[in-house]
CSV table of C-alpha atoms and ligand atoms in Angstrom, one decimal:
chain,number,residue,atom,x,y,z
A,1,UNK,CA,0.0,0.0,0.0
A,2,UNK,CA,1.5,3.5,-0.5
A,3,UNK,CA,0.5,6.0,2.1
A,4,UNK,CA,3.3,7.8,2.2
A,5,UNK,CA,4.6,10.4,-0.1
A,6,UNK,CA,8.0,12.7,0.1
A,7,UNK,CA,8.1,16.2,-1.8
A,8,UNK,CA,11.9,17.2,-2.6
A,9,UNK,CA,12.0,21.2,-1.7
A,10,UNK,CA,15.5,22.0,-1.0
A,11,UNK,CA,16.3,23.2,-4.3
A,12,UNK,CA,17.6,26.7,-5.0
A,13,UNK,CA,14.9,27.7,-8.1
A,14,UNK,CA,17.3,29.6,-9.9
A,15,UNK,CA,15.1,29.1,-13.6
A,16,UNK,CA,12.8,31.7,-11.7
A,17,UNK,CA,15.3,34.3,-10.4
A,18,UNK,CA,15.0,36.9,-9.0
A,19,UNK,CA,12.0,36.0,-7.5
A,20,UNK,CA,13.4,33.2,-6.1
A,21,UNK,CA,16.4,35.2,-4.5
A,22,UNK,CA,13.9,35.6,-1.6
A,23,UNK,CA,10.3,33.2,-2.0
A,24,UNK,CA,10.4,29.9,-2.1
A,25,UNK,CA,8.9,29.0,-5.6
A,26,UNK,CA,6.6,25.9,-4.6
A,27,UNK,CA,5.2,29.2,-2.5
A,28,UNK,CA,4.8,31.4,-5.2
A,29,UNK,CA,0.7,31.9,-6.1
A,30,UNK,CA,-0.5,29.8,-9.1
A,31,UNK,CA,-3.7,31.7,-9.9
A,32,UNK,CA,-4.0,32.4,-6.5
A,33,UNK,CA,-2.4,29.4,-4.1
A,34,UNK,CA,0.5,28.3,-3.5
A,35,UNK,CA,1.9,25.6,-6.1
A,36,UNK,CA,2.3,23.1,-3.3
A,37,UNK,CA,-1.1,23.0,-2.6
A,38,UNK,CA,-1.8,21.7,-5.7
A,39,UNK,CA,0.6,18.7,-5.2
A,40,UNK,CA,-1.0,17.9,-1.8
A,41,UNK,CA,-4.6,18.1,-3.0
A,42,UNK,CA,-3.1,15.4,-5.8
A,43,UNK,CA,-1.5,13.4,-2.6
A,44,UNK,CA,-4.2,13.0,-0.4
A,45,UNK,CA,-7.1,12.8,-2.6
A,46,UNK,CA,-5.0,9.4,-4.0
A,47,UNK,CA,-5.0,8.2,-0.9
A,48,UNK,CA,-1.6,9.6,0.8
A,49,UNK,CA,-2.1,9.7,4.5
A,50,UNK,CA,2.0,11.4,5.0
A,51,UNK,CA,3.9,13.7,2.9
A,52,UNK,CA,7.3,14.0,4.0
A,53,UNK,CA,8.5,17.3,2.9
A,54,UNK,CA,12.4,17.8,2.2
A,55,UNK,CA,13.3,21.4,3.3
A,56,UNK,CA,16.3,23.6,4.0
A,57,UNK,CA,16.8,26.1,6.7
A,58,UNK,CA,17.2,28.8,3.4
A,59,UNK,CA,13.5,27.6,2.8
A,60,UNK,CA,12.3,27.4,6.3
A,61,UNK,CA,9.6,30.0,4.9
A,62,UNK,CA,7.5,26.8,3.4
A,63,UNK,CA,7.5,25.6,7.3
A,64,UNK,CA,6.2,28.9,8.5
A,65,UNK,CA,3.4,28.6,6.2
A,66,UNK,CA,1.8,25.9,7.3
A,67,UNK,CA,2.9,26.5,11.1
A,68,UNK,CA,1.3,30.1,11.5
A,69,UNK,CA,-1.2,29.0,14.1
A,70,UNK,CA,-0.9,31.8,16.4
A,71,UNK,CA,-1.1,34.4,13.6
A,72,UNK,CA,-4.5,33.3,12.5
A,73,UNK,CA,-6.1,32.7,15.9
A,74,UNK,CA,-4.9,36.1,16.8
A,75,UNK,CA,-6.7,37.4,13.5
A,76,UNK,CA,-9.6,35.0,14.4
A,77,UNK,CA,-10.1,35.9,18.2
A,78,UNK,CA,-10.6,40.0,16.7
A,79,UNK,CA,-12.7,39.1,13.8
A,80,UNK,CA,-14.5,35.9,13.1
A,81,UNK,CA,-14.0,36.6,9.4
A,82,UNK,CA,-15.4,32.8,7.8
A,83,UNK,CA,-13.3,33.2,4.7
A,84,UNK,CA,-10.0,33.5,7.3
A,85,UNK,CA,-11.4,30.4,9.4
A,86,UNK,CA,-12.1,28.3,6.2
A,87,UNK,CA,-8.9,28.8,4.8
A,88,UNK,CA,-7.2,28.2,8.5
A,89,UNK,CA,-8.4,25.2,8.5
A,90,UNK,CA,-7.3,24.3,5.2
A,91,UNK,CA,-3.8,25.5,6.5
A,92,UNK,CA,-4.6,22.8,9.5
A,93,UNK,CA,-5.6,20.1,7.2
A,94,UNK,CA,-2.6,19.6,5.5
A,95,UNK,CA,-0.1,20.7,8.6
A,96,UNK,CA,-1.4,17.3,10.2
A,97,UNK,CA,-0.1,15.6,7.6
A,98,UNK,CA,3.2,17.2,6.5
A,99,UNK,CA,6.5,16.1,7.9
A,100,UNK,CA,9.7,17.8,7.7
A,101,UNK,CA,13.4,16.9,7.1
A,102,UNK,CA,16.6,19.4,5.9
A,103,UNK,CA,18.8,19.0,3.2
A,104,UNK,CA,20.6,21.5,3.4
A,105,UNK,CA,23.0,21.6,0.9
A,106,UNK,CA,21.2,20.9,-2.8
A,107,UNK,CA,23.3,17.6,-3.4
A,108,UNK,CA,20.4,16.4,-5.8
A,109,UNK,CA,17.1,14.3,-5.9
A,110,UNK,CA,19.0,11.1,-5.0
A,111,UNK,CA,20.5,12.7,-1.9
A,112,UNK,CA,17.1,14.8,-0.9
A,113,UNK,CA,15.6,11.1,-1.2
A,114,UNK,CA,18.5,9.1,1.0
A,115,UNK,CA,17.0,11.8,3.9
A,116,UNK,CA,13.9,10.7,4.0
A,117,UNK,CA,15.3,6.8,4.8
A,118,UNK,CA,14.3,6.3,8.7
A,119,UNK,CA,10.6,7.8,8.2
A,120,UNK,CA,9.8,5.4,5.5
A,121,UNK,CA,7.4,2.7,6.7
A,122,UNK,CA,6.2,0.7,4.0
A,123,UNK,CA,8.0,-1.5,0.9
A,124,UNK,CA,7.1,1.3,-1.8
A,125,UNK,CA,6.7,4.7,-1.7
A,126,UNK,CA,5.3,8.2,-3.5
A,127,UNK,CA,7.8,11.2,-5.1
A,128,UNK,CA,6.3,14.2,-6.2
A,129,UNK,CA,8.5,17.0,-8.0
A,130,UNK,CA,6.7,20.2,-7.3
A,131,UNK,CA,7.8,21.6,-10.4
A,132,UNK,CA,5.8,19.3,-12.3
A,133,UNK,CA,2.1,19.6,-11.9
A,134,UNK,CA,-0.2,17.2,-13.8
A,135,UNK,CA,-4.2,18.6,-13.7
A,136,UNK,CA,-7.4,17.7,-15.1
A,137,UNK,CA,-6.8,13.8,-14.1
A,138,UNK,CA,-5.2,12.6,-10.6
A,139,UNK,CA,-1.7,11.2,-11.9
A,140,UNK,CA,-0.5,9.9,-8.5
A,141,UNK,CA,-4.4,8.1,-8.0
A,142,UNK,CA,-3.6,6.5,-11.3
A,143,UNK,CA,-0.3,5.4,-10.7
A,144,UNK,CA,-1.0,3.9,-7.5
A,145,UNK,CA,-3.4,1.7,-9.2
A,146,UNK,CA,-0.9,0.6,-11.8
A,147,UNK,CA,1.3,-0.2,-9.2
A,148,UNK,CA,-1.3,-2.4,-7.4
A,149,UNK,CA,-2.1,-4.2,-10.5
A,150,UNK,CA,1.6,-4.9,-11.1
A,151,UNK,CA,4.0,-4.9,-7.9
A,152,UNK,CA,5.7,-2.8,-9.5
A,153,UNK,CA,7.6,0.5,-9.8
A,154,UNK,CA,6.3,3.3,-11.2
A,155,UNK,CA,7.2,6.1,-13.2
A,156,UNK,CA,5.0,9.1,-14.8
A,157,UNK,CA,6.0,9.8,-18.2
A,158,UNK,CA,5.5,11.5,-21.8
A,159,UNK,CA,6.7,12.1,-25.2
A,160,UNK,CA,8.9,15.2,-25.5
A,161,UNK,CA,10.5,17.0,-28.8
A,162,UNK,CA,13.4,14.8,-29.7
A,163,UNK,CA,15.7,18.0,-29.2
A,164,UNK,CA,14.7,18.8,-25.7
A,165,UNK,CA,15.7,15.1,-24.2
A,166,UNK,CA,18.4,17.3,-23.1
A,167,UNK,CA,16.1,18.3,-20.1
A,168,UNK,CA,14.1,15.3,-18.9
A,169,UNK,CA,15.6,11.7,-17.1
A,170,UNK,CA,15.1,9.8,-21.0
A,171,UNK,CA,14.1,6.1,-20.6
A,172,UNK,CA,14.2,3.1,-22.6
A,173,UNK,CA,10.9,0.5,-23.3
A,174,UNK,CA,11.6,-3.0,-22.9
A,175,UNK,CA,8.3,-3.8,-23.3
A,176,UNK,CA,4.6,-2.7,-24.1
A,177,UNK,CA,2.1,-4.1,-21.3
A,178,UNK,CA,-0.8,-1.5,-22.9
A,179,UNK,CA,-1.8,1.5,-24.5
A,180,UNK,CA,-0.4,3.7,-21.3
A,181,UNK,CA,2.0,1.6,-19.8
A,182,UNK,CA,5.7,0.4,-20.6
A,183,UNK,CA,8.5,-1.9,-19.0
A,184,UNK,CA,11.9,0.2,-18.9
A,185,UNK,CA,14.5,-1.1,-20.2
A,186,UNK,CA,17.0,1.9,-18.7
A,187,UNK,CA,17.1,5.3,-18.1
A,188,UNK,CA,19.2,8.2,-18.2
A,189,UNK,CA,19.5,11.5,-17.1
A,190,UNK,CA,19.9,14.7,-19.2
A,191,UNK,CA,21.1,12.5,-22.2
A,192,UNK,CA,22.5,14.7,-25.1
A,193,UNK,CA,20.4,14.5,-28.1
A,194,UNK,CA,22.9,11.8,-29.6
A,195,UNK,CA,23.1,9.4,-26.5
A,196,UNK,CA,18.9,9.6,-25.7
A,197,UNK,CA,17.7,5.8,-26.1
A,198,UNK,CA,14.3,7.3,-27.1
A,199,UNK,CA,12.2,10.7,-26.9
A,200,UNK,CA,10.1,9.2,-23.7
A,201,UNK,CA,10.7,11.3,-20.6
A,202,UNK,CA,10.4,10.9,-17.0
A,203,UNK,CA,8.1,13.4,-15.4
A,204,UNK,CA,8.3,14.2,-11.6
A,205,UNK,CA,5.9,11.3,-10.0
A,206,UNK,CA,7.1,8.2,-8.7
A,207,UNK,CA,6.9,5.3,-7.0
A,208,UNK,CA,10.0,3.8,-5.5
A,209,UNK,CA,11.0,0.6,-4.0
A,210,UNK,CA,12.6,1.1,-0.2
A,211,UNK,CA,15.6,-0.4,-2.2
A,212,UNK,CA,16.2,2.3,-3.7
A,213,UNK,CA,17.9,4.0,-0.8
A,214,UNK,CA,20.9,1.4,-0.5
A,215,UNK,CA,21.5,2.2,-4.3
A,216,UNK,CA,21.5,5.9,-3.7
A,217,UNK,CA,24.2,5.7,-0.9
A,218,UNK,CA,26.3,3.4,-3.8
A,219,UNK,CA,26.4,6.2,-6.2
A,220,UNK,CA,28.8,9.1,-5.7
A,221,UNK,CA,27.7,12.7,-7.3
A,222,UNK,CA,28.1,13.5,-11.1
A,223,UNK,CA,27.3,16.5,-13.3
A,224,UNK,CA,26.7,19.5,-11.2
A,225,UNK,CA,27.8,17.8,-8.2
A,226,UNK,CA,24.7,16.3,-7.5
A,227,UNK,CA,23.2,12.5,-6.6
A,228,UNK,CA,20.6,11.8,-9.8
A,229,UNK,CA,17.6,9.4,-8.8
A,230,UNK,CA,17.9,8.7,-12.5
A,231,UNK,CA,21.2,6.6,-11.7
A,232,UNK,CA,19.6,4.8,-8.6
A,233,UNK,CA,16.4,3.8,-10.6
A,234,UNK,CA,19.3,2.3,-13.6
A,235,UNK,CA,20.8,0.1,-10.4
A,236,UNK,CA,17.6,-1.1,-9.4
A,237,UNK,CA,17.1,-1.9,-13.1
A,238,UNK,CA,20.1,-3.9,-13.4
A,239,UNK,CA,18.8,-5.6,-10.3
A,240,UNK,CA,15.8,-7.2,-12.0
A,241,UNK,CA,13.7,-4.5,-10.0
A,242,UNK,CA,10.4,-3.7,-12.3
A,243,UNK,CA,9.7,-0.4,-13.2
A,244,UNK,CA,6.5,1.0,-15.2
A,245,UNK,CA,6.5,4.2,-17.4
A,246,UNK,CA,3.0,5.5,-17.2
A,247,UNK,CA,1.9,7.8,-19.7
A,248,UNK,CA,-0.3,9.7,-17.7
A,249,UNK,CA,-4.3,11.1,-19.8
A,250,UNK,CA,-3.6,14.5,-17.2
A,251,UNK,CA,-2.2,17.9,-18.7
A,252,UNK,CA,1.5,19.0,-18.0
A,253,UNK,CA,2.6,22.4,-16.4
A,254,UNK,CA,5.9,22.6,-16.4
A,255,UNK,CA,6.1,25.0,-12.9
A,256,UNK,CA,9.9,25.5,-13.1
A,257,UNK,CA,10.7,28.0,-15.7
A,258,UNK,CA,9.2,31.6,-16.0
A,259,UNK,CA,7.3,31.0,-19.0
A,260,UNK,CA,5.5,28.1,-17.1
A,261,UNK,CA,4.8,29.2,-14.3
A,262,UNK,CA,3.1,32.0,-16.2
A,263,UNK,CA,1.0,29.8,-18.4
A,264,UNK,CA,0.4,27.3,-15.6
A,265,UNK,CA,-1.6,30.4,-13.6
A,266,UNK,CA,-3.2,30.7,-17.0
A,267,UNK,CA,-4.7,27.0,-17.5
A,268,UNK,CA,-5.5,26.3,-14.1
A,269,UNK,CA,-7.5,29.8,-14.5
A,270,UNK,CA,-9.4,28.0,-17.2
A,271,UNK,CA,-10.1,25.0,-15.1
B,1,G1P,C1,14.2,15.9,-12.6
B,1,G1P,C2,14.7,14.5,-12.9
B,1,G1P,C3,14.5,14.2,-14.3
B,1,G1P,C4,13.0,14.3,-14.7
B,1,G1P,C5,12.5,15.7,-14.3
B,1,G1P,C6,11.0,15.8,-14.5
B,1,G1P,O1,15.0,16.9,-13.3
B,1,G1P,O2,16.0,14.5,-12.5
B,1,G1P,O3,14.9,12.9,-14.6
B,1,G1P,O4,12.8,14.1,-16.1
B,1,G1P,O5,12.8,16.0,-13.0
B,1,G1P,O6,10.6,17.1,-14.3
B,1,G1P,P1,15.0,18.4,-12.9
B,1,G1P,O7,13.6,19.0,-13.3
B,1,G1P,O8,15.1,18.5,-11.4
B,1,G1P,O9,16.1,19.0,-13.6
């Protein structure tokens, strides 16, 4: 059963300086909330009952926000304003369920994952990437029930421009189990155009094997000087471990980069 789910948010955000310099971007509004709360509405409504939330003391601000208790029942004691009390509790909601760890130097996914180790109860569990959110169709629901089907692992994925592999963990099918869902065969990080087995990219979801945190603590850093959970999930491959690509029916916003963010307020506006 997954009920647990960790959120990597140690990151530095520079594709959105300046903003960035000084807000947290899984903070910044998406027409009108805070990104994160669109990837903990996607949690718990598939099921999640924990989200682990990987933090650094530079973005202790995302902490504050869901621990301002005495700020709003100050605000609520002078005026019993519903809209403030509604979205307190809202606030309250999700604080029940968030845990927090530090990582505080940005060594990677891999290494933001390896943190999360001693709160991990259960054989498999949920990775969101905040920068990626997936709307009009629960990804992480639909995921869960490949994996259930399968006892498997499982990956989000999609199709991307063969010249923009350059940007997206790029795996390999091994083999077609139906019209959404793949075998990998292997996978790679930031391939250049030349190297990419394929144009079929990993996008930020995933369901991982408690396995996968020996093979983390294998690997040591590469490019950039960071641990890639791209090279993990290849170990585990060569172990035999199964992994799904699912190509999820949901709508990509790619929250990461300027343009969008701005055209992920834009569509969710349409919603
Ligand atoms: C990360 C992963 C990459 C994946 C991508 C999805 O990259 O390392 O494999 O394709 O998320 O958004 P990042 O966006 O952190 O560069």
């Amino acid at each position: 059963m997954i009920k647990q789910a960790i959120i990597p948010l140690a990151g530095l955000g520079t594709r959105l300086l300046p903003l960035t310099s000084v807000f947290p971007k899984e903070l910044l509004p998406i027409n009108g909330r805070p990104g994160i709360e669109y990837i903990l509405d996607e949690c718990f409504e598939a099921g999640i009952k924990e989200v682990i939330f990987i933090i650094s003391t530079k973005k202790l601000m995302i902490k504050k926000y869901f621990y301002s208790d005495q700020f709003y029942k100050k605000i609520i004691k002078k005026k019993q304003d519903p809209r403030i009390i509604n979205e307190y509790n809202k606030i309250l909601k999700f604080k029940n369920k968030i845990k927090f760890v530090f990582q505080n130097i940005p060594k990677g996914t891999g290494d933001a994952v390896l943190k999360t180790q001693k709160y991990i109860k259960n054989k498999y569990f949920l990775m969101l990437l905040p920068d990626d959110l997936i709307i009009k169709k629960n990804c992480s629901k639909a995921m869960i029930k490949v994996h259930k089907k399968y006892k498997s692992s499982v990956m989000a994925s999609m199709r991307v421009k063969k010249n923009n592999v350059t940007r997206w963990g790029i795996y390999k099918i091994n083999k077609k189990l139906n019209k959404r869902n793949f075998f990998i065969g292997g996978v790679i990080e930031k391939p250049t155009v030349r190297n990419a087995p394929s144009n079929n990219a990993v996008i930020g979801r995933y369901i991982l094997p408690r396995s996968i945190f020996t093979k983390i603590k294998s690997l040591k850093p590469k490019r950039g000087k960071e641990i890639h959970i791209t090279d993990a999930i290849q170990l585990l491959i060569n172990d035999k471990e199964k992994f799904i690509a699912h190509n999820f029916e949901g709508k990509y916003l790619d929250c990461g980069t300027m343009n969008g963010y701005i055209n992920s307020s834009m569509e969710i506006g349409k919603l």
